[in-house]
Coordinates of C-alpha atoms and ligand atoms in Angstrom, one line a residue:
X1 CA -42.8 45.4 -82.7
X2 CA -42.3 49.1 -82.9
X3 CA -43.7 51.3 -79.9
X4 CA -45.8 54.0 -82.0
X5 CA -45.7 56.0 -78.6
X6 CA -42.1 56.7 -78.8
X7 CA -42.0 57.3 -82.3
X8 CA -44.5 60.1 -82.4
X9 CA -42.3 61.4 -79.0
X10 CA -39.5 61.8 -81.6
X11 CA -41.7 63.8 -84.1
X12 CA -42.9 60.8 -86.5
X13 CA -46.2 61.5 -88.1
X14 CA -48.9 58.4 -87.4
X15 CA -50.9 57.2 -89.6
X16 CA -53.3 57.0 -86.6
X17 CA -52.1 58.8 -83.2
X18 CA -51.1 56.9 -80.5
X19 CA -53.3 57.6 -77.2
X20 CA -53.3 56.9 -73.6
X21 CA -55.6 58.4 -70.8
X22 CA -54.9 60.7 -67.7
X23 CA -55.6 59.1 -64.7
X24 CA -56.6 56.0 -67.1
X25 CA -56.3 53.7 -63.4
X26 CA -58.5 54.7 -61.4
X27 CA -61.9 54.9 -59.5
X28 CA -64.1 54.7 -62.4
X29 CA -62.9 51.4 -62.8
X30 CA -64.6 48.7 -60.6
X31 CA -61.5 46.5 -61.0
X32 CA -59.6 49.3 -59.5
X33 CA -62.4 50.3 -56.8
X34 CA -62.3 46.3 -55.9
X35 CA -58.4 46.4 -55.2
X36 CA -58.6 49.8 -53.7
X37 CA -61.5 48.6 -51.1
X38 CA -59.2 45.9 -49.9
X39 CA -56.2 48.2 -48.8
X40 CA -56.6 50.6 -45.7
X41 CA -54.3 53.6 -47.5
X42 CA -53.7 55.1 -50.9
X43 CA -50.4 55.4 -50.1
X44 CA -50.3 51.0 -49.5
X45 CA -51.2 50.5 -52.5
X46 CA -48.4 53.0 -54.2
X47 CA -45.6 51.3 -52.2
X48 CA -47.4 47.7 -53.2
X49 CA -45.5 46.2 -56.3
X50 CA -48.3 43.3 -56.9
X51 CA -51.0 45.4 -56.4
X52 CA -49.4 48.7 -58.3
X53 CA -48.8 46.7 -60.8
X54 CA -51.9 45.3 -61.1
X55 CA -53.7 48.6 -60.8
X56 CA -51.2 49.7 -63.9
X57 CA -52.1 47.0 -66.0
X58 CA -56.1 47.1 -65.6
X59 CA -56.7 50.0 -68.2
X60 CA -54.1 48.3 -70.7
X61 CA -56.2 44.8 -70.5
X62 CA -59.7 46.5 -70.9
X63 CA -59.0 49.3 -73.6
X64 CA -55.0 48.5 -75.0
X65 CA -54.1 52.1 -75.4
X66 CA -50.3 52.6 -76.5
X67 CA -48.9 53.4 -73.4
X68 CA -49.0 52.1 -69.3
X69 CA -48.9 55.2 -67.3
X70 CA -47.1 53.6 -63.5
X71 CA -49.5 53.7 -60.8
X72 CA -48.5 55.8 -58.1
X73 CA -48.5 59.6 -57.1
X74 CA -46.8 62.6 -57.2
X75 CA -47.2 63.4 -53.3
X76 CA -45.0 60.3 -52.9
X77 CA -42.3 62.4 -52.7
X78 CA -43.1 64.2 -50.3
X79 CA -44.0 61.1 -48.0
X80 CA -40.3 60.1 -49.1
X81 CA -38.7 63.2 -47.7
X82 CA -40.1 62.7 -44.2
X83 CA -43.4 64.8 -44.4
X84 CA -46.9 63.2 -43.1
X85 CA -49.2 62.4 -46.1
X86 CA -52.6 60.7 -46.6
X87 CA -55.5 60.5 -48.6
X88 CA -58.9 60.7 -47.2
X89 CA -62.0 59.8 -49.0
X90 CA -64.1 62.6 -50.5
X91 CA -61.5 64.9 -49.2
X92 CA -58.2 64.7 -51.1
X93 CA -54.7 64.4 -50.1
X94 CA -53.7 65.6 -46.1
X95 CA -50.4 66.9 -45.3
X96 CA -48.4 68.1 -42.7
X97 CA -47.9 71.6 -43.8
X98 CA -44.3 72.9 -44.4
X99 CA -44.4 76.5 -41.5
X100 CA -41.0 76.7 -40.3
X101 CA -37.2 77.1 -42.0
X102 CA -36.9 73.9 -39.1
X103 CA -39.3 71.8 -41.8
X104 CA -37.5 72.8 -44.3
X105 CA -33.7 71.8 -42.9
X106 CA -35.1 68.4 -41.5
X107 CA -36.4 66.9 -45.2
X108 CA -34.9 64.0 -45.6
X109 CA -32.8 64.6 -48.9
X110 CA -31.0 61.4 -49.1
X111 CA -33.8 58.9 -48.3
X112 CA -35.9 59.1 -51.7
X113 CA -34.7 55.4 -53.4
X114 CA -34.6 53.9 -50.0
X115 CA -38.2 55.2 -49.6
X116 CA -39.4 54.5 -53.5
X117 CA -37.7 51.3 -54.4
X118 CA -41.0 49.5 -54.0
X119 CA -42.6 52.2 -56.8
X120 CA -39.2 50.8 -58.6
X121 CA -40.3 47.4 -58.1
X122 CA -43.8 47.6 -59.8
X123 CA -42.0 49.6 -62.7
X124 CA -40.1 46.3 -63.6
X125 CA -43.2 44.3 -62.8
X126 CA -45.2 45.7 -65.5
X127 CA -42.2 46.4 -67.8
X128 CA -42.0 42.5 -67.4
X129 CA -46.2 42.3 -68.5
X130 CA -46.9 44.9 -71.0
X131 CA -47.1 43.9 -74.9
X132 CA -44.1 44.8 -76.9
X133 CA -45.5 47.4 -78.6
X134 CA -46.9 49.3 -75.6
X135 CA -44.7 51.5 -73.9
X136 CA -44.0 52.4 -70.1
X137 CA -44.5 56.5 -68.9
X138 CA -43.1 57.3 -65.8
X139 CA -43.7 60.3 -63.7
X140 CA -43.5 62.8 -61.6
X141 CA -44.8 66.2 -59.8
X142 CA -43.3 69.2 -61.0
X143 CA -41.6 70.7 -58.1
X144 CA -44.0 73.9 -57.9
X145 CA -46.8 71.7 -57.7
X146 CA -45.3 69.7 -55.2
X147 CA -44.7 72.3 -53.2
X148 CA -47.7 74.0 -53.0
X149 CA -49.6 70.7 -51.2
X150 CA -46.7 70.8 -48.9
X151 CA -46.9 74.0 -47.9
X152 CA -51.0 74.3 -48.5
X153 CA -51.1 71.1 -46.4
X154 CA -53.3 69.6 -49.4
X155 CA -55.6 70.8 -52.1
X156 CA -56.4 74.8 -52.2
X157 CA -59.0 76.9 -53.5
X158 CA -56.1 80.5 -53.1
X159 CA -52.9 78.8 -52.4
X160 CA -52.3 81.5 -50.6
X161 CA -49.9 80.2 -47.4
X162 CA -48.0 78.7 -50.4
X163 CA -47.9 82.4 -52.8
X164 CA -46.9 84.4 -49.6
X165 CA -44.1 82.1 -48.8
X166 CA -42.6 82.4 -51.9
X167 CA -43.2 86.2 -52.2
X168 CA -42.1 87.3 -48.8
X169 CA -39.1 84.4 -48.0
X170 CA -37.9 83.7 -51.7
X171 CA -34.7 82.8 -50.3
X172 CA -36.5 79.7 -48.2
X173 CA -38.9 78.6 -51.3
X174 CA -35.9 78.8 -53.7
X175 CA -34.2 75.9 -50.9
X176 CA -37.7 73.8 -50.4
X177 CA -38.2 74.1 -54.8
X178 CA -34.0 73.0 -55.3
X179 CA -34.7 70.2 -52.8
X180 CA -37.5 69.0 -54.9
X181 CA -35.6 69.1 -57.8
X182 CA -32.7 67.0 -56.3
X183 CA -35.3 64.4 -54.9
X184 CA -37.4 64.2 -58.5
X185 CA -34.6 63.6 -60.5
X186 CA -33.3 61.1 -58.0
X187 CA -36.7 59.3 -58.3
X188 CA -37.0 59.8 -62.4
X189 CA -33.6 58.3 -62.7
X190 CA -34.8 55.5 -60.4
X191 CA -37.8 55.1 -62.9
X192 CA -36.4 54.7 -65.9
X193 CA -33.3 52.7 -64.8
X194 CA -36.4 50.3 -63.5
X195 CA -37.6 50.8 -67.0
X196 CA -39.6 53.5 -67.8
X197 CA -39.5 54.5 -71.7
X198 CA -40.5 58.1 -70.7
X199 CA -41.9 60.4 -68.3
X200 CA -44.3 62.9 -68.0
X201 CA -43.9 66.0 -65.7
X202 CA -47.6 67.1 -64.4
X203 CA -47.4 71.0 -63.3
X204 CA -51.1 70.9 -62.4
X205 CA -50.9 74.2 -60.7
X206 CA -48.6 75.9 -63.0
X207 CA -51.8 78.0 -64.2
X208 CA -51.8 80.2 -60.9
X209 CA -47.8 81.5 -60.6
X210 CA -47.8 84.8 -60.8
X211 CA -46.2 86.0 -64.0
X212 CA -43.1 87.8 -62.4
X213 CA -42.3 84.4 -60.8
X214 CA -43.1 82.1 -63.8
X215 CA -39.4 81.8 -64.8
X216 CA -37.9 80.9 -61.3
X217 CA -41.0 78.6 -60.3
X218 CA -41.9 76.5 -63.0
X219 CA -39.4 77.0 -66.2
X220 CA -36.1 77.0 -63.5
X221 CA -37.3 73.5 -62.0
X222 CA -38.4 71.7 -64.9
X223 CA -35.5 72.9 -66.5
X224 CA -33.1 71.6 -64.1
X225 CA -34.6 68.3 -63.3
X226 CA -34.5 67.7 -67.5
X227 CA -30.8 68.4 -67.8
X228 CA -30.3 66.5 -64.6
X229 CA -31.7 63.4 -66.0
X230 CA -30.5 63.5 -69.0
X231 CA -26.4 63.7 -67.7
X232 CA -27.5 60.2 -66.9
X233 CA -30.1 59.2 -69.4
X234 CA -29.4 61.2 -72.6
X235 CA -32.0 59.5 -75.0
X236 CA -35.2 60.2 -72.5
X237 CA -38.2 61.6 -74.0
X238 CA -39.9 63.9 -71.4
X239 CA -43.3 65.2 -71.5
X240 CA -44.6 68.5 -69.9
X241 CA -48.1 69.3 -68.4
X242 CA -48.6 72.7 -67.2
X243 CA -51.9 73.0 -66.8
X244 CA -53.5 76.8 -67.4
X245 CA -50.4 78.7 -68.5
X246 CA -51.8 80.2 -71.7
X247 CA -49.4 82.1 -73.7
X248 CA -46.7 81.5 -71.8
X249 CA -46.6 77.9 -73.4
X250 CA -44.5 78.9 -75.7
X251 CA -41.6 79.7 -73.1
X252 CA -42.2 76.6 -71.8
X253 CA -41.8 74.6 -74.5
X254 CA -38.6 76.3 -75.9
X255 CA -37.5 76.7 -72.0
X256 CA -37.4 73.6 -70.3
X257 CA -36.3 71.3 -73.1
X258 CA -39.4 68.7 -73.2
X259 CA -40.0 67.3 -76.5
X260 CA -43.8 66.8 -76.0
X261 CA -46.4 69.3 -74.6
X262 CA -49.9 67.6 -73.0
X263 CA -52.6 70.7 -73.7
X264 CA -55.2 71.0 -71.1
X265 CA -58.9 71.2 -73.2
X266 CA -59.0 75.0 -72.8
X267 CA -56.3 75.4 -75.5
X268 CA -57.5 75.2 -79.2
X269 CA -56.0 72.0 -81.5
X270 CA -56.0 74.5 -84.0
X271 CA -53.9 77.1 -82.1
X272 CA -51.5 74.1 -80.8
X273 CA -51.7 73.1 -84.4
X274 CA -50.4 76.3 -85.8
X275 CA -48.1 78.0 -83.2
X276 CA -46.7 74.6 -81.7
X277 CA -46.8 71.6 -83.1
X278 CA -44.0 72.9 -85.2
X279 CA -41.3 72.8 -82.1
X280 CA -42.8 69.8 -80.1
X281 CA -45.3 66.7 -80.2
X282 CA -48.3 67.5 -79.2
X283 CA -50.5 65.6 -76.7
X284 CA -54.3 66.4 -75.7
X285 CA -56.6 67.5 -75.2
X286 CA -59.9 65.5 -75.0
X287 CA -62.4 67.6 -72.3
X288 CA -62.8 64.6 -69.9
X289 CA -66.5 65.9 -69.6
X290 CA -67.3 64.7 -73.4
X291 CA -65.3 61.3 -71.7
X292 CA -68.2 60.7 -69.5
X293 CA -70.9 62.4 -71.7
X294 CA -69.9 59.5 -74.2
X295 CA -71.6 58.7 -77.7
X296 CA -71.7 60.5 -80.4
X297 CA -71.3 64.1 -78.7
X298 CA -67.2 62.4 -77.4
X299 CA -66.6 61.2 -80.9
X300 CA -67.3 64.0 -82.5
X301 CA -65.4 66.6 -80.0
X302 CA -62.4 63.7 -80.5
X303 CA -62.8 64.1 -84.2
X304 CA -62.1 67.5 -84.2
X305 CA -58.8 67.1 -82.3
X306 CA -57.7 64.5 -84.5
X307 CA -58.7 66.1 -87.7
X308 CA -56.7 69.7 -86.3
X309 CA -53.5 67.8 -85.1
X310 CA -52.8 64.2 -86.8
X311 CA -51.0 65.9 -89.6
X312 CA -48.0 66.7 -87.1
X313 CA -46.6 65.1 -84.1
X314 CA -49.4 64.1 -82.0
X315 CA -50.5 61.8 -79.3
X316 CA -54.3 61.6 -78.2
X317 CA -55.2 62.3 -74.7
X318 CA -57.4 64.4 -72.5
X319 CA -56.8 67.6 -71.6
X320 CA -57.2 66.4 -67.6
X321 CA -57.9 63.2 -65.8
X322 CA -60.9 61.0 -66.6
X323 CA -63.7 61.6 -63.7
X324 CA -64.4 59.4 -61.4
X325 CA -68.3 59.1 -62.5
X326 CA -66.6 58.4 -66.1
X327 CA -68.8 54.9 -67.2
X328 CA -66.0 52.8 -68.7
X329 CA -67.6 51.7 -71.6
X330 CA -67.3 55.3 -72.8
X331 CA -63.4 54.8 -72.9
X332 CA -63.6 51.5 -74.6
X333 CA -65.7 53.1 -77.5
X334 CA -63.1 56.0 -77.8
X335 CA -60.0 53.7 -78.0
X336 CA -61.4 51.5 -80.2
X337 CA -62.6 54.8 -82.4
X338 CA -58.8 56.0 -82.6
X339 CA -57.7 52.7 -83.2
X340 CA -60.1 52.2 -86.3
X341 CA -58.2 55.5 -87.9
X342 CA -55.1 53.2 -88.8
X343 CA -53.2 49.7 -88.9
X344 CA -50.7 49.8 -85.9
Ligands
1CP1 O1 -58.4 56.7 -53.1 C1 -58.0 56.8 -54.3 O2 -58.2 55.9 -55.1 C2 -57.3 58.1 -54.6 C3 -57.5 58.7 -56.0 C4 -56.1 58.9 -56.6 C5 -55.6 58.2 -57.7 C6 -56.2 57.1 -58.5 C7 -55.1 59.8 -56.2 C8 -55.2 60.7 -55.0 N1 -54.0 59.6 -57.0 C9 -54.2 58.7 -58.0 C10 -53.3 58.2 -59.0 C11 -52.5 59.1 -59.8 N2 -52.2 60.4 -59.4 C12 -51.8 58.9 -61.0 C13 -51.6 57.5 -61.6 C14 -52.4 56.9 -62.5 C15 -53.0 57.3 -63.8 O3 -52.8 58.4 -64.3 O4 -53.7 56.4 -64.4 C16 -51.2 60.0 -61.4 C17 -50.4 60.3 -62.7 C18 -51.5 61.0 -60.4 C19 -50.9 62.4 -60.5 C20 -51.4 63.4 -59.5 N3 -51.8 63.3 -58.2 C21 -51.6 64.8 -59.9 C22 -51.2 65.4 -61.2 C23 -52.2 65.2 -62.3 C24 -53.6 65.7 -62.1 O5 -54.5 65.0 -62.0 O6 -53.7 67.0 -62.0 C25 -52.0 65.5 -58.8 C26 -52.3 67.0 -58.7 C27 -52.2 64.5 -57.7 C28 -52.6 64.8 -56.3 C29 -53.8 64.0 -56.0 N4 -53.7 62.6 -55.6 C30 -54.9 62.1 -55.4 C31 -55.8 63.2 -55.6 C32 -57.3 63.1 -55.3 C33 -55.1 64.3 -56.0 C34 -55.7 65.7 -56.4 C35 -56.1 66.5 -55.4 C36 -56.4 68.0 -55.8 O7 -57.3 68.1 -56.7 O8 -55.7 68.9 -55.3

C-alpha cells in the first residue's frame, strides 16, 4: 500500500491531501491525560518506549490520519547534552540556563545516542504497529529554538538573555548553535535509522530573530543539519516549520534545502498557493482555534485551505499545535471531512 504522505513530500498532486495534526498526542486526549497521570515526569514518559509508543499511536487509532508524528520533545536534547530540564504543570518547560562560556565547554557532545536510544526504541516500536500506508515523522528542535530555552531557562515573553547573548558574544552563540547542530543531526540520523520516513524541523521562535541575524541563526543551522543528514541518508524528505518569519520564507525555502514548508495560519493559502507551492510542498495551516471552535465554522475555514492549495503539493495540517481545551470529537469530524474528499 502506497504511503500518500510521502508521495505528496515528493511533489505528487492528491486527489485528496494527506493530513496529520500538530501536537496530534496530547492533553486533549483523555487517553493520553490517563497515561500521562500515571508517570511522575514528562521527560519519563519520552525516554519510555511502551508508553511513547503508546502515546504515538493514540491519535492514529481514534482519527487514522496519514502520518504518526513520534512522541517526544525537542528539549530532549538538551536533557541529552547534560543540561537540567523539566516540565512543570501550568508552567512550561524549566531549565538550567546556559550563563557561562564554562556551560558551554562542559555540554556533553558525544553522549546524545547513549542518552536517546530509548526515543530510538519507541521509533521501531511503532514502526512495527502503524498500518502500511501510514507513515512515520520524526523530529527535531531547530537549533535556534533550542537554544533560546537553554539560554532563556524555558519559555519567554522577550528572549532577551538569549538576543543579547548572541549580539554581544556572537563568537560563543555561534559554538552553543554548531553544537546543536552536531547533536540534532546525530539524533535525526538515530531516528530515521530506527525508522523514521521523514522529519520535520520546528523553528517555533524563528519569528523573533532579528533580520541581520536571520541568515547565521536559522537558514545557517537548518542548512547544515539537512546536508549533514543527508551524507548519510540521501533520499530523506525534511520538513521546515518556522513559525512567524513572513517574507523571508522564501529564503528559507530556497536556503535550507527542505522540500516541504508547514505555514503557520497567519500566512494566506492563497499567497502560499501562488508564490510557493511552486518550489516546495506545502503543509498548513488550519488556525487551531477553528480546531476547538468545531462544526461548521472548522469545516468551512478547512474548506478554504483545501480549495486554495489541493491543486499543488499539499499536505493538511494546522498552522500550530491543537490546544489543550481542543474537544476531540472536533478532530474526528475534520479527519473524516478530508478523508471524504478522495479514495486513498
Ligand atoms: O505534561 C505534558 O503533557 C506536557 C505537554 C507537552 C507535550 C504533549 C510538551 C511539553 N511536549 C509535548 C509533546 C511534543 N512537543 C511533541 C510530540 C507530539 C505531537 O506533536 O503530537 C512535539 C512535536 C513537541 C515539540 C515542541 N516542544 C515544540 C515545537 C512545536 C511547537 O509546539 O511550537 C516546542 C516549542 C516544545 C517545547 C515545549 N514542550 C512542552 C511545552 C509545554 C512546550 C512549549 C513551551 C512554550 O510555549 O515555550
Amino acid at each position: 500500500m502506497k504511503k500518500i504522505f510521502l508521495e505528496a513530500l515528493n511533489g505528487k498532486i492528491l486527489e485528496r491531501p494527506p493530513f496529520w495534526f500538530m501536537r496530534q498526542a496530547g492533553r486533549y486526549l483523555p487517553e493520553y491525560r490517563e497515561i500521562r497521570h500515571n508517570i511522575p515526569s514528562f521527560l519519563d514518559l519520552c525516554y519510555n518506549p511502551v508508553f511513547a509508543s503508546e502515546v504515538t499511536m493514540q491519535p492514529i487509532d481514534r482519527f487514522k490520519p496519514d502520518v504518526a508524528i513520534l512522541f517526544s520533545d525537542i528539549l530532549v536534547i538538551p536533557d541529552a547534552l547534560g543540561r537540567k530540564v523539566s516540565f512543570s504543570k501550568g508552567i512550561g518547560p524549566k531549565l538550567d540556563p546556559i550563563i557561562s562560556t564554562k556551560d558551554v565547554e562542559n555540554l556533553l557532545v558525544n553522549n546524545v545516542n547513549h542518552h536517546l536510544s530509548p526515543v530510538y526504541e519507541t521509533v521501531k516500536k511503532v514502526k512495527n504497529r502503524l498500518p502500511e500506508d501510514v507513515s512515520l515523522l520524526g523530529f527535531a528542535g531547530a537549533p535556534w529554538t533550542v537554544a533560546t530555552y537553554m539560554v532563556e531557562g524555558g519559555s519567554s515573553r522577550d528572549f532577551l538573555k538569549v538576543k543579547t547573548w548572541a549580539r554581544e558574544d556572537a563568537e560563543r552563540f555561534d559554538c552553543l548553535l554548531s553544537i546543536l547542530v552536531e547533536a540534532t543531526t546525530d539524533y535525526l540520523i538515530g531516528q530515521i535509522e530506527a525508522g523514521a520516513d521523514a522529519i520535520q524541523i520546528f523553528d517555533t521562535w524563528a519569528g523573533i530573530v532579528p533580520s541581520d541575524q536571520f541568515n547565521k541563526f536559522v537558514i545557517t543551522p537548518t542548512k547544515k543539519i539537512i546536508s549533514n543528514v543527508r551524507k548519510l541518508k540521501p533520499d530523506i524528505k525534511f520538513i521546515g516549520f518556522p513559525k512567524g518569519i513572513g517574507p523571508e520564507i522564501s529564503t528559507y525555502i530556497s536556503e535550507t534545502g527542505i522540500d516541504c514548508i508547514s505555514i503557520d495560519s497567519t500566512l494566506s493559502p492563497n499567497y502560499a498557493a501562488k508564490y510557493l507551492q511552486g518550489d516546495c510542498t506545502i503543509q498548513g495551516n488550519l488556525d487551531p482555534v477553528a480546531l476547538l471552535i468545531g462544526g461548521k465554522t472548522m469545516l468551512k475555514a478547512a474548506d478554504e485551505i483545501i480549495k486554495n492549495l489541493n491543486d499543488g503539493p499539499f499536505i493538511f495540517n494546522l498552522g500550530h499545535g491543537v490546544m489543550p481545551q481542543t474537544p476531540p470529537e472536533n478532530v474526528v469530524l475534520l479527519a473524516e471531512h478530508i478523508k471524504s474528499l478522495g479514495n486513498q
